């Protein structure tokens, strides 16, 4: 007899890829609405299922030894969506943050956030602050949530900060270089992403990490975010392992 009864119902676990592992993975989690529509459900059901994909990807990153995982969870442009969807997303985020802390601690994951988090509703901001504080001592994986995030706003804020330093006589304009710009971005504490994944097949950045993705490898999959699992992450990392990163040299 081949295999046990359980092997007929549970697919065999996919082995993690053996090649190079990105230090930093960034993901544009897209397709929740289309996933829901395809199932005759509300868009918010798609966002809820998306939280399961997040959970599984965090586990996958821990297995691989990825150090940073940045997830695009809410863009500044997403404020333009219907009020009920925005409110539902904020509540979902609050529930997720409250519920996931024990598991994040078990896995050694530190939670951080980038973006204009001050624009989030107060209850969401509080949930975020609590989760950040409760996981601050973890050092295996840094999970960065991009919330009310806009790359152009981030760059504008960096330019303003640099201009203020020049005005105060603390900075010579001629001394401004790529390093000094990077140091003024929200992401100053993280290395640039090595791999960018976008789900649901869209071929655009949608205002995500424009500066930081200059030499990042892109991986676009048709899979919708609520269906994305650890195996899909491993597949993306396997593809990353085949790339020849030249950084402009030969
Ligand atoms: C991504 O899924 C989640 C957010 C942008 C908050 P979408 O809600 O954009 O899903 P689609 O693109 O409409 O399918
Ligand atoms: C990008 O997805 C933002 C997030 C995943 C949070 P969108 O669905 O908002 O992007 P567009 O509208 O397709 O460019
Ligand atoms: Mg979308």
PDB file of N, CA and C and ligand atoms in Angstrom, residues 30-31 34 81, ligand 3:
ATOM      1  N   UNK A  30      -1.857  41.654  -3.158  1.00  0.00           N
ATOM      2  CA  UNK A  30      -2.957  42.174  -3.982  1.00  0.00           C
ATOM      3  C   UNK A  30      -3.889  41.044  -4.435  1.00  0.00           C
ATOM      4  N   UNK A  31      -5.140  41.384  -4.650  1.00  0.00           N
ATOM      5  CA  UNK A  31      -6.109  40.435  -5.222  1.00  0.00           C
ATOM      6  C   UNK A  31      -7.162  39.936  -4.244  1.00  0.00           C
ATOM      7  N   UNK A  34     -10.707  40.508  -5.764  1.00  0.00           N
ATOM      8  CA  UNK A  34     -10.997  39.583  -6.868  1.00  0.00           C
ATOM      9  C   UNK A  34     -11.219  38.170  -6.356  1.00  0.00           C
ATOM     10  N   UNK A  81     -11.005  54.370  -0.992  1.00  0.00           N
ATOM     11  CA  UNK A  81     -12.005  53.293  -1.110  1.00  0.00           C
ATOM     12  C   UNK A  81     -13.240  53.612  -0.266  1.00  0.00           C
TER      13      UNK A  81
HETATM   14 MG1  LIG B   3      -5.778  45.628  -5.638  1.00  0.00          MG
END
